[in-house]
Amino acid sequence: MGHMLGPMPVTLFLFLLLAAVGIVDVGWYHLYRLRLYRDRRARVEQIAHSTRGVLFVAMLCLVVPATPQGRWVDVGLCLFVADFVNTIADTWVERGSRRGGLRHGEYMVHVAGSVLAGAAALAFAFEAVPMRPLPTALVARPLAPGWTAAAWLAVVGVAAVVVLEFALHLRARLTWRQAGVTS
């Protein structure tokens, strides 16, 4: 597996799994089942979701096409720290925006996502920190064609649900503003 994926295979593999979990969470629960973008109580949660989506797309774009070296390793570590802080904020505000808390299925998806995010952070640290003393560069990652397609499909899929969730939330906010709803 390492030969087919090039450097950082564990991080990349975990990111692909995490992308699938994130697409289910946002696509199925946030957009389809719960339509959180319509709920005024979920405004702050929606901002946290959009922030997490942007951070995750940035992490994918850092790791999918290249192996970070030098200061790029620091960028990756900072993205993980920012994601962790944002996840704490999201968890904090989620209870207030959901009557009765999360549904069991969504809660399990969040647990899976949290475990995978932690595992990906740990894998990134183990795989990237040894690359930190090298000259700062993004070294092209050789991937087998199937892995290349899967990796870029993950990037496009995650980016699409992030943009869709943000656009629907923005449209709802504009509708509320036009209707004079302030709370």
JSON list of C-alpha atoms in Angstrom, two decimals:
[
{"chain": "A", "resi": 1, "resn": "MET", "atom": "CA", "xyz": [0.00, 0.00, 0.00]},
{"chain": "A", "resi": 2, "resn": "GLY", "atom": "CA", "xyz": [2.81, 2.44, 0.82]},
{"chain": "A", "resi": 3, "resn": "HIS", "atom": "CA", "xyz": [4.37, 1.97, -2.63]},
{"chain": "A", "resi": 4, "resn": "MET", "atom": "CA", "xyz": [1.08, 2.67, -4.41]},
{"chain": "A", "resi": 5, "resn": "LEU", "atom": "CA", "xyz": [0.30, 5.75, -2.36]},
{"chain": "A", "resi": 6, "resn": "GLY", "atom": "CA", "xyz": [3.73, 7.31, -1.96]},
{"chain": "A", "resi": 7, "resn": "PRO", "atom": "CA", "xyz": [4.68, 9.13, 1.26]},
{"chain": "A", "resi": 8, "resn": "MET", "atom": "CA", "xyz": [2.02, 9.68, 3.96]},
{"chain": "A", "resi": 9, "resn": "PRO", "atom": "CA", "xyz": [-0.25, 6.80, 2.97]},
{"chain": "A", "resi": 10, "resn": "VAL", "atom": "CA", "xyz": [-1.95, 6.44, 6.36]},
{"chain": "A", "resi": 11, "resn": "THR", "atom": "CA", "xyz": [-2.85, 10.15, 6.60]},
{"chain": "A", "resi": 12, "resn": "LEU", "atom": "CA", "xyz": [-4.23, 10.14, 3.08]},
{"chain": "A", "resi": 13, "resn": "PHE", "atom": "CA", "xyz": [-6.24, 6.95, 3.63]},
{"chain": "A", "resi": 14, "resn": "LEU", "atom": "CA", "xyz": [-7.72, 8.32, 6.88]},
{"chain": "A", "resi": 15, "resn": "PHE", "atom": "CA", "xyz": [-8.60, 11.58, 5.11]},
{"chain": "A", "resi": 16, "resn": "LEU", "atom": "CA", "xyz": [-10.49, 9.62, 2.46]},
{"chain": "A", "resi": 17, "resn": "LEU", "atom": "CA", "xyz": [-12.47, 7.82, 5.15]},
{"chain": "A", "resi": 18, "resn": "LEU", "atom": "CA", "xyz": [-13.06, 11.09, 7.00]},
{"chain": "A", "resi": 19, "resn": "ALA", "atom": "CA", "xyz": [-14.26, 12.74, 3.78]},
{"chain": "A", "resi": 20, "resn": "ALA", "atom": "CA", "xyz": [-16.88, 10.00, 3.35]},
{"chain": "A", "resi": 21, "resn": "VAL", "atom": "CA", "xyz": [-18.04, 10.41, 6.97]},
{"chain": "A", "resi": 22, "resn": "GLY", "atom": "CA", "xyz": [-18.19, 14.19, 6.55]},
{"chain": "A", "resi": 23, "resn": "ILE", "atom": "CA", "xyz": [-20.21, 13.94, 3.35]},
{"chain": "A", "resi": 24, "resn": "VAL", "atom": "CA", "xyz": [-22.72, 11.67, 5.12]},
{"chain": "A", "resi": 25, "resn": "ASP", "atom": "CA", "xyz": [-22.88, 14.00, 8.13]},
{"chain": "A", "resi": 26, "resn": "VAL", "atom": "CA", "xyz": [-23.37, 17.19, 6.16]},
{"chain": "A", "resi": 27, "resn": "GLY", "atom": "CA", "xyz": [-25.23, 15.79, 3.17]},
{"chain": "A", "resi": 28, "resn": "TRP", "atom": "CA", "xyz": [-27.60, 13.42, 4.95]},
{"chain": "A", "resi": 29, "resn": "TYR", "atom": "CA", "xyz": [-28.06, 14.95, 8.38]},
{"chain": "A", "resi": 30, "resn": "HIS", "atom": "CA", "xyz": [-27.39, 18.68, 8.06]},
{"chain": "A", "resi": 31, "resn": "LEU", "atom": "CA", "xyz": [-28.89, 19.26, 4.61]},
{"chain": "A", "resi": 32, "resn": "TYR", "atom": "CA", "xyz": [-31.44, 16.51, 3.97]},
{"chain": "A", "resi": 33, "resn": "ARG", "atom": "CA", "xyz": [-32.81, 15.19, 7.28]},
{"chain": "A", "resi": 34, "resn": "LEU", "atom": "CA", "xyz": [-32.55, 18.24, 9.53]},
{"chain": "A", "resi": 35, "resn": "ARG", "atom": "CA", "xyz": [-32.27, 21.13, 7.07]},
{"chain": "A", "resi": 36, "resn": "LEU", "atom": "CA", "xyz": [-30.18, 22.97, 9.65]},
{"chain": "A", "resi": 37, "resn": "TYR", "atom": "CA", "xyz": [-29.67, 25.89, 7.27]},
{"chain": "A", "resi": 38, "resn": "ARG", "atom": "CA", "xyz": [-33.37, 26.78, 7.79]},
{"chain": "A", "resi": 39, "resn": "ASP", "atom": "CA", "xyz": [-33.17, 26.80, 11.58]},
{"chain": "A", "resi": 40, "resn": "ARG", "atom": "CA", "xyz": [-32.32, 30.22, 13.04]},
{"chain": "A", "resi": 41, "resn": "ARG", "atom": "CA", "xyz": [-31.11, 28.54, 16.25]},
{"chain": "A", "resi": 42, "resn": "ALA", "atom": "CA", "xyz": [-28.39, 26.81, 14.20]},
{"chain": "A", "resi": 43, "resn": "ARG", "atom": "CA", "xyz": [-26.83, 30.00, 12.78]},
{"chain": "A", "resi": 44, "resn": "VAL", "atom": "CA", "xyz": [-23.63, 29.79, 14.84]},
{"chain": "A", "resi": 45, "resn": "GLU", "atom": "CA", "xyz": [-23.42, 26.04, 14.31]},
{"chain": "A", "resi": 46, "resn": "GLN", "atom": "CA", "xyz": [-23.65, 26.63, 10.56]},
{"chain": "A", "resi": 47, "resn": "ILE", "atom": "CA", "xyz": [-20.67, 29.00, 10.75]},
{"chain": "A", "resi": 48, "resn": "ALA", "atom": "CA", "xyz": [-18.71, 26.32, 12.62]},
{"chain": "A", "resi": 49, "resn": "HIS", "atom": "CA", "xyz": [-19.67, 23.73, 9.98]},
{"chain": "A", "resi": 50, "resn": "SER", "atom": "CA", "xyz": [-18.59, 26.01, 7.15]},
{"chain": "A", "resi": 51, "resn": "THR", "atom": "CA", "xyz": [-15.32, 26.73, 8.93]},
{"chain": "A", "resi": 52, "resn": "ARG", "atom": "CA", "xyz": [-14.66, 23.03, 9.44]},
{"chain": "A", "resi": 53, "resn": "GLY", "atom": "CA", "xyz": [-15.40, 22.36, 5.80]},
{"chain": "A", "resi": 54, "resn": "VAL", "atom": "CA", "xyz": [-12.95, 25.01, 4.64]},
{"chain": "A", "resi": 55, "resn": "LEU", "atom": "CA", "xyz": [-10.27, 23.71, 7.02]},
{"chain": "A", "resi": 56, "resn": "PHE", "atom": "CA", "xyz": [-10.79, 20.13, 5.85]},
{"chain": "A", "resi": 57, "resn": "VAL", "atom": "CA", "xyz": [-10.66, 21.07, 2.16]},
{"chain": "A", "resi": 58, "resn": "ALA", "atom": "CA", "xyz": [-7.41, 22.93, 2.90]},
{"chain": "A", "resi": 59, "resn": "MET", "atom": "CA", "xyz": [-6.01, 19.82, 4.63]},
{"chain": "A", "resi": 60, "resn": "LEU", "atom": "CA", "xyz": [-7.04, 17.62, 1.70]},
{"chain": "A", "resi": 61, "resn": "CYS", "atom": "CA", "xyz": [-5.47, 20.02, -0.80]},
{"chain": "A", "resi": 62, "resn": "LEU", "atom": "CA", "xyz": [-2.25, 20.01, 1.21]},
{"chain": "A", "resi": 63, "resn": "VAL", "atom": "CA", "xyz": [-1.97, 16.22, 1.42]},
{"chain": "A", "resi": 64, "resn": "VAL", "atom": "CA", "xyz": [-3.67, 14.84, -1.71]},
{"chain": "A", "resi": 65, "resn": "PRO", "atom": "CA", "xyz": [-1.37, 16.17, -4.43]},
{"chain": "A", "resi": 66, "resn": "ALA", "atom": "CA", "xyz": [1.82, 16.50, -2.40]},
{"chain": "A", "resi": 67, "resn": "THR", "atom": "CA", "xyz": [3.91, 15.55, 0.58]},
{"chain": "A", "resi": 68, "resn": "PRO", "atom": "CA", "xyz": [4.51, 18.67, 2.69]},
{"chain": "A", "resi": 69, "resn": "GLN", "atom": "CA", "xyz": [8.05, 19.38, 3.81]},
{"chain": "A", "resi": 70, "resn": "GLY", "atom": "CA", "xyz": [9.65, 22.12, 5.89]},
{"chain": "A", "resi": 71, "resn": "ARG", "atom": "CA", "xyz": [7.27, 24.93, 6.85]},
{"chain": "A", "resi": 72, "resn": "TRP", "atom": "CA", "xyz": [4.42, 23.22, 5.00]},
{"chain": "A", "resi": 73, "resn": "VAL", "atom": "CA", "xyz": [4.42, 20.67, 7.82]},
{"chain": "A", "resi": 74, "resn": "ASP", "atom": "CA", "xyz": [3.76, 23.58, 10.21]},
{"chain": "A", "resi": 75, "resn": "VAL", "atom": "CA", "xyz": [0.87, 24.70, 8.00]},
{"chain": "A", "resi": 76, "resn": "GLY", "atom": "CA", "xyz": [-0.63, 21.20, 8.23]},
{"chain": "A", "resi": 77, "resn": "LEU", "atom": "CA", "xyz": [-0.20, 21.09, 12.00]},
{"chain": "A", "resi": 78, "resn": "CYS", "atom": "CA", "xyz": [-1.83, 24.53, 12.32]},
{"chain": "A", "resi": 79, "resn": "LEU", "atom": "CA", "xyz": [-4.78, 23.34, 10.23]},
{"chain": "A", "resi": 80, "resn": "PHE", "atom": "CA", "xyz": [-5.27, 20.39, 12.59]},
{"chain": "A", "resi": 81, "resn": "VAL", "atom": "CA", "xyz": [-5.10, 22.68, 15.64]},
{"chain": "A", "resi": 82, "resn": "ALA", "atom": "CA", "xyz": [-7.59, 25.12, 14.07]},
{"chain": "A", "resi": 83, "resn": "ASP", "atom": "CA", "xyz": [-9.91, 22.20, 13.24]},
{"chain": "A", "resi": 84, "resn": "PHE", "atom": "CA", "xyz": [-9.68, 20.93, 16.82]},
{"chain": "A", "resi": 85, "resn": "VAL", "atom": "CA", "xyz": [-10.54, 24.36, 18.27]},
{"chain": "A", "resi": 86, "resn": "ASN", "atom": "CA", "xyz": [-13.39, 24.76, 15.77]},
{"chain": "A", "resi": 87, "resn": "THR", "atom": "CA", "xyz": [-14.73, 21.28, 16.65]},
{"chain": "A", "resi": 88, "resn": "ILE", "atom": "CA", "xyz": [-14.80, 22.23, 20.32]},
{"chain": "A", "resi": 89, "resn": "ALA", "atom": "CA", "xyz": [-16.73, 25.40, 19.46]},
{"chain": "A", "resi": 90, "resn": "ASP", "atom": "CA", "xyz": [-19.11, 23.45, 17.22]},
{"chain": "A", "resi": 91, "resn": "THR", "atom": "CA", "xyz": [-19.76, 20.89, 19.96]},
{"chain": "A", "resi": 92, "resn": "TRP", "atom": "CA", "xyz": [-20.36, 23.69, 22.47]},
{"chain": "A", "resi": 93, "resn": "VAL", "atom": "CA", "xyz": [-22.99, 25.48, 20.33]},
{"chain": "A", "resi": 94, "resn": "GLU", "atom": "CA", "xyz": [-24.62, 22.33, 18.92]},
{"chain": "A", "resi": 95, "resn": "ARG", "atom": "CA", "xyz": [-26.63, 21.59, 22.06]},
{"chain": "A", "resi": 96, "resn": "GLY", "atom": "CA", "xyz": [-28.25, 25.04, 21.92]},
{"chain": "A", "resi": 97, "resn": "SER", "atom": "CA", "xyz": [-29.23, 24.72, 18.29]},
{"chain": "A", "resi": 98, "resn": "ARG", "atom": "CA", "xyz": [-30.79, 21.25, 18.54]},
{"chain": "A", "resi": 99, "resn": "ARG", "atom": "CA", "xyz": [-33.83, 20.57, 20.66]},
{"chain": "A", "resi": 100, "resn": "GLY", "atom": "CA", "xyz": [-33.22, 17.32, 22.45]},
{"chain": "A", "resi": 101, "resn": "GLY", "atom": "CA", "xyz": [-29.63, 17.07, 21.23]},
{"chain": "A", "resi": 102, "resn": "LEU", "atom": "CA", "xyz": [-28.32, 14.98, 18.36]},
{"chain": "A", "resi": 103, "resn": "ARG", "atom": "CA", "xyz": [-30.12, 11.96, 16.96]},
{"chain": "A", "resi": 104, "resn": "HIS", "atom": "CA", "xyz": [-28.42, 8.64, 17.67]},
{"chain": "A", "resi": 105, "resn": "GLY", "atom": "CA", "xyz": [-27.30, 8.12, 14.07]},
{"chain": "A", "resi": 106, "resn": "GLU", "atom": "CA", "xyz": [-25.83, 11.59, 13.76]},
{"chain": "A", "resi": 107, "resn": "TYR", "atom": "CA", "xyz": [-24.13, 11.21, 17.12]},
{"chain": "A", "resi": 108, "resn": "MET", "atom": "CA", "xyz": [-22.50, 7.98, 15.92]},
{"chain": "A", "resi": 109, "resn": "VAL", "atom": "CA", "xyz": [-21.37, 9.71, 12.71]},
{"chain": "A", "resi": 110, "resn": "HIS", "atom": "CA", "xyz": [-19.81, 12.45, 14.88]},
{"chain": "A", "resi": 111, "resn": "VAL", "atom": "CA", "xyz": [-18.04, 9.87, 17.02]},
{"chain": "A", "resi": 112, "resn": "ALA", "atom": "CA", "xyz": [-16.66, 8.16, 13.90]},
{"chain": "A", "resi": 113, "resn": "GLY", "atom": "CA", "xyz": [-15.58, 11.53, 12.50]},
{"chain": "A", "resi": 114, "resn": "SER", "atom": "CA", "xyz": [-13.88, 12.52, 15.74]},
{"chain": "A", "resi": 115, "resn": "VAL", "atom": "CA", "xyz": [-12.00, 9.22, 15.98]},
{"chain": "A", "resi": 116, "resn": "LEU", "atom": "CA", "xyz": [-10.90, 9.47, 12.35]},
{"chain": "A", "resi": 117, "resn": "ALA", "atom": "CA", "xyz": [-9.90, 13.14, 12.74]},
{"chain": "A", "resi": 118, "resn": "GLY", "atom": "CA", "xyz": [-7.78, 12.26, 15.77]},
{"chain": "A", "resi": 119, "resn": "ALA", "atom": "CA", "xyz": [-6.23, 9.31, 13.98]},
{"chain": "A", "resi": 120, "resn": "ALA", "atom": "CA", "xyz": [-5.50, 11.48, 10.92]},
{"chain": "A", "resi": 121, "resn": "ALA", "atom": "CA", "xyz": [-3.86, 14.13, 13.11]},
{"chain": "A", "resi": 122, "resn": "LEU", "atom": "CA", "xyz": [-1.71, 11.50, 14.78]},
{"chain": "A", "resi": 123, "resn": "ALA", "atom": "CA", "xyz": [-0.80, 9.91, 11.43]},
{"chain": "A", "resi": 124, "resn": "PHE", "atom": "CA", "xyz": [0.06, 13.33, 9.99]},
{"chain": "A", "resi": 125, "resn": "ALA", "atom": "CA", "xyz": [2.30, 14.07, 12.98]},
{"chain": "A", "resi": 126, "resn": "PHE", "atom": "CA", "xyz": [4.12, 10.73, 12.66]},
{"chain": "A", "resi": 127, "resn": "GLU", "atom": "CA", "xyz": [4.44, 10.95, 8.88]},
{"chain": "A", "resi": 128, "resn": "ALA", "atom": "CA", "xyz": [5.07, 14.69, 8.43]},
{"chain": "A", "resi": 129, "resn": "VAL", "atom": "CA", "xyz": [7.15, 15.79, 11.42]},
{"chain": "A", "resi": 130, "resn": "PRO", "atom": "CA", "xyz": [10.21, 13.86, 10.13]},
{"chain": "A", "resi": 131, "resn": "MET", "atom": "CA", "xyz": [9.83, 15.93, 6.92]},
{"chain": "A", "resi": 132, "resn": "ARG", "atom": "CA", "xyz": [9.97, 19.23, 8.83]},
{"chain": "A", "resi": 133, "resn": "PRO", "atom": "CA", "xyz": [13.79, 19.65, 8.73]},
{"chain": "A", "resi": 134, "resn": "LEU", "atom": "CA", "xyz": [13.79, 19.26, 4.93]},
{"chain": "A", "resi": 135, "resn": "PRO", "atom": "CA", "xyz": [13.66, 22.30, 2.64]},
{"chain": "A", "resi": 136, "resn": "THR", "atom": "CA", "xyz": [10.20, 23.86, 2.48]},
{"chain": "A", "resi": 137, "resn": "ALA", "atom": "CA", "xyz": [8.42, 22.30, -0.48]},
{"chain": "A", "resi": 138, "resn": "LEU", "atom": "CA", "xyz": [5.33, 20.48, -1.58]},
{"chain": "A", "resi": 139, "resn": "VAL", "atom": "CA", "xyz": [6.72, 17.34, -3.22]},
{"chain": "A", "resi": 140, "resn": "ALA", "atom": "CA", "xyz": [4.41, 15.79, -5.80]},
{"chain": "A", "resi": 141, "resn": "ARG", "atom": "CA", "xyz": [2.78, 12.63, -4.54]},
{"chain": "A", "resi": 142, "resn": "PRO", "atom": "CA", "xyz": [2.80, 9.68, -6.93]},
{"chain": "A", "resi": 143, "resn": "LEU", "atom": "CA", "xyz": [-0.54, 7.90, -6.69]},
{"chain": "A", "resi": 144, "resn": "ALA", "atom": "CA", "xyz": [-1.90, 4.93, -8.56]},
{"chain": "A", "resi": 145, "resn": "PRO", "atom": "CA", "xyz": [-4.72, 6.05, -10.91]},
{"chain": "A", "resi": 146, "resn": "GLY", "atom": "CA", "xyz": [-7.51, 4.61, -8.75]},
{"chain": "A", "resi": 147, "resn": "TRP", "atom": "CA", "xyz": [-6.17, 6.37, -5.66]},
{"chain": "A", "resi": 148, "resn": "THR", "atom": "CA", "xyz": [-5.79, 9.63, -7.58]},
{"chain": "A", "resi": 149, "resn": "ALA", "atom": "CA", "xyz": [-9.42, 9.46, -8.66]},
{"chain": "A", "resi": 150, "resn": "ALA", "atom": "CA", "xyz": [-10.61, 8.60, -5.14]},
{"chain": "A", "resi": 151, "resn": "ALA", "atom": "CA", "xyz": [-8.55, 11.38, -3.58]},
{"chain": "A", "resi": 152, "resn": "TRP", "atom": "CA", "xyz": [-9.76, 14.09, -5.96]},
{"chain": "A", "resi": 153, "resn": "LEU", "atom": "CA", "xyz": [-13.33, 12.78, -5.72]},
{"chain": "A", "resi": 154, "resn": "ALA", "atom": "CA", "xyz": [-13.05, 13.28, -1.96]},
{"chain": "A", "resi": 155, "resn": "VAL", "atom": "CA", "xyz": [-11.80, 16.85, -2.44]},
{"chain": "A", "resi": 156, "resn": "VAL", "atom": "CA", "xyz": [-14.60, 17.68, -4.91]},
{"chain": "A", "resi": 157, "resn": "GLY", "atom": "CA", "xyz": [-17.28, 15.93, -2.83]},
{"chain": "A", "resi": 158, "resn": "VAL", "atom": "CA", "xyz": [-16.32, 17.67, 0.40]},
{"chain": "A", "resi": 159, "resn": "ALA", "atom": "CA", "xyz": [-15.98, 21.05, -1.32]},
{"chain": "A", "resi": 160, "resn": "ALA", "atom": "CA", "xyz": [-19.39, 20.60, -2.97]},
{"chain": "A", "resi": 161, "resn": "VAL", "atom": "CA", "xyz": [-21.26, 19.87, 0.28]},
{"chain": "A", "resi": 162, "resn": "VAL", "atom": "CA", "xyz": [-19.43, 22.72, 2.04]},
{"chain": "A", "resi": 163, "resn": "VAL", "atom": "CA", "xyz": [-20.39, 25.20, -0.68]},
{"chain": "A", "resi": 164, "resn": "LEU", "atom": "CA", "xyz": [-23.96, 23.88, -0.80]},
{"chain": "A", "resi": 165, "resn": "GLU", "atom": "CA", "xyz": [-24.40, 24.06, 2.98]},
{"chain": "A", "resi": 166, "resn": "PHE", "atom": "CA", "xyz": [-22.95, 27.58, 3.11]},
{"chain": "A", "resi": 167, "resn": "ALA", "atom": "CA", "xyz": [-25.05, 28.78, 0.14]},
{"chain": "A", "resi": 168, "resn": "LEU", "atom": "CA", "xyz": [-28.28, 27.40, 1.64]},
{"chain": "A", "resi": 169, "resn": "HIS", "atom": "CA", "xyz": [-27.47, 28.97, 5.01]},
{"chain": "A", "resi": 170, "resn": "LEU", "atom": "CA", "xyz": [-26.67, 32.32, 3.37]},
{"chain": "A", "resi": 171, "resn": "ARG", "atom": "CA", "xyz": [-29.91, 32.19, 1.37]},
{"chain": "A", "resi": 172, "resn": "ALA", "atom": "CA", "xyz": [-31.89, 31.45, 4.54]},
{"chain": "A", "resi": 173, "resn": "ARG", "atom": "CA", "xyz": [-30.24, 34.37, 6.36]},
{"chain": "A", "resi": 174, "resn": "LEU", "atom": "CA", "xyz": [-31.07, 36.72, 3.50]},
{"chain": "A", "resi": 175, "resn": "THR", "atom": "CA", "xyz": [-34.67, 35.46, 3.55]},
{"chain": "A", "resi": 176, "resn": "TRP", "atom": "CA", "xyz": [-34.86, 36.08, 7.31]},
{"chain": "A", "resi": 177, "resn": "ARG", "atom": "CA", "xyz": [-33.42, 39.56, 6.89]},
{"chain": "A", "resi": 178, "resn": "GLN", "atom": "CA", "xyz": [-35.92, 40.41, 4.13]},
{"chain": "A", "resi": 179, "resn": "ALA", "atom": "CA", "xyz": [-38.75, 39.15, 6.34]},
{"chain": "A", "resi": 180, "resn": "GLY", "atom": "CA", "xyz": [-37.50, 41.31, 9.23]},
{"chain": "A", "resi": 181, "resn": "VAL", "atom": "CA", "xyz": [-36.65, 38.33, 11.46]},
{"chain": "A", "resi": 182, "resn": "THR", "atom": "CA", "xyz": [-33.91, 39.38, 13.86]},
{"chain": "A", "resi": 183, "resn": "SER", "atom": "CA", "xyz": [-33.68, 36.47, 16.31]}
]
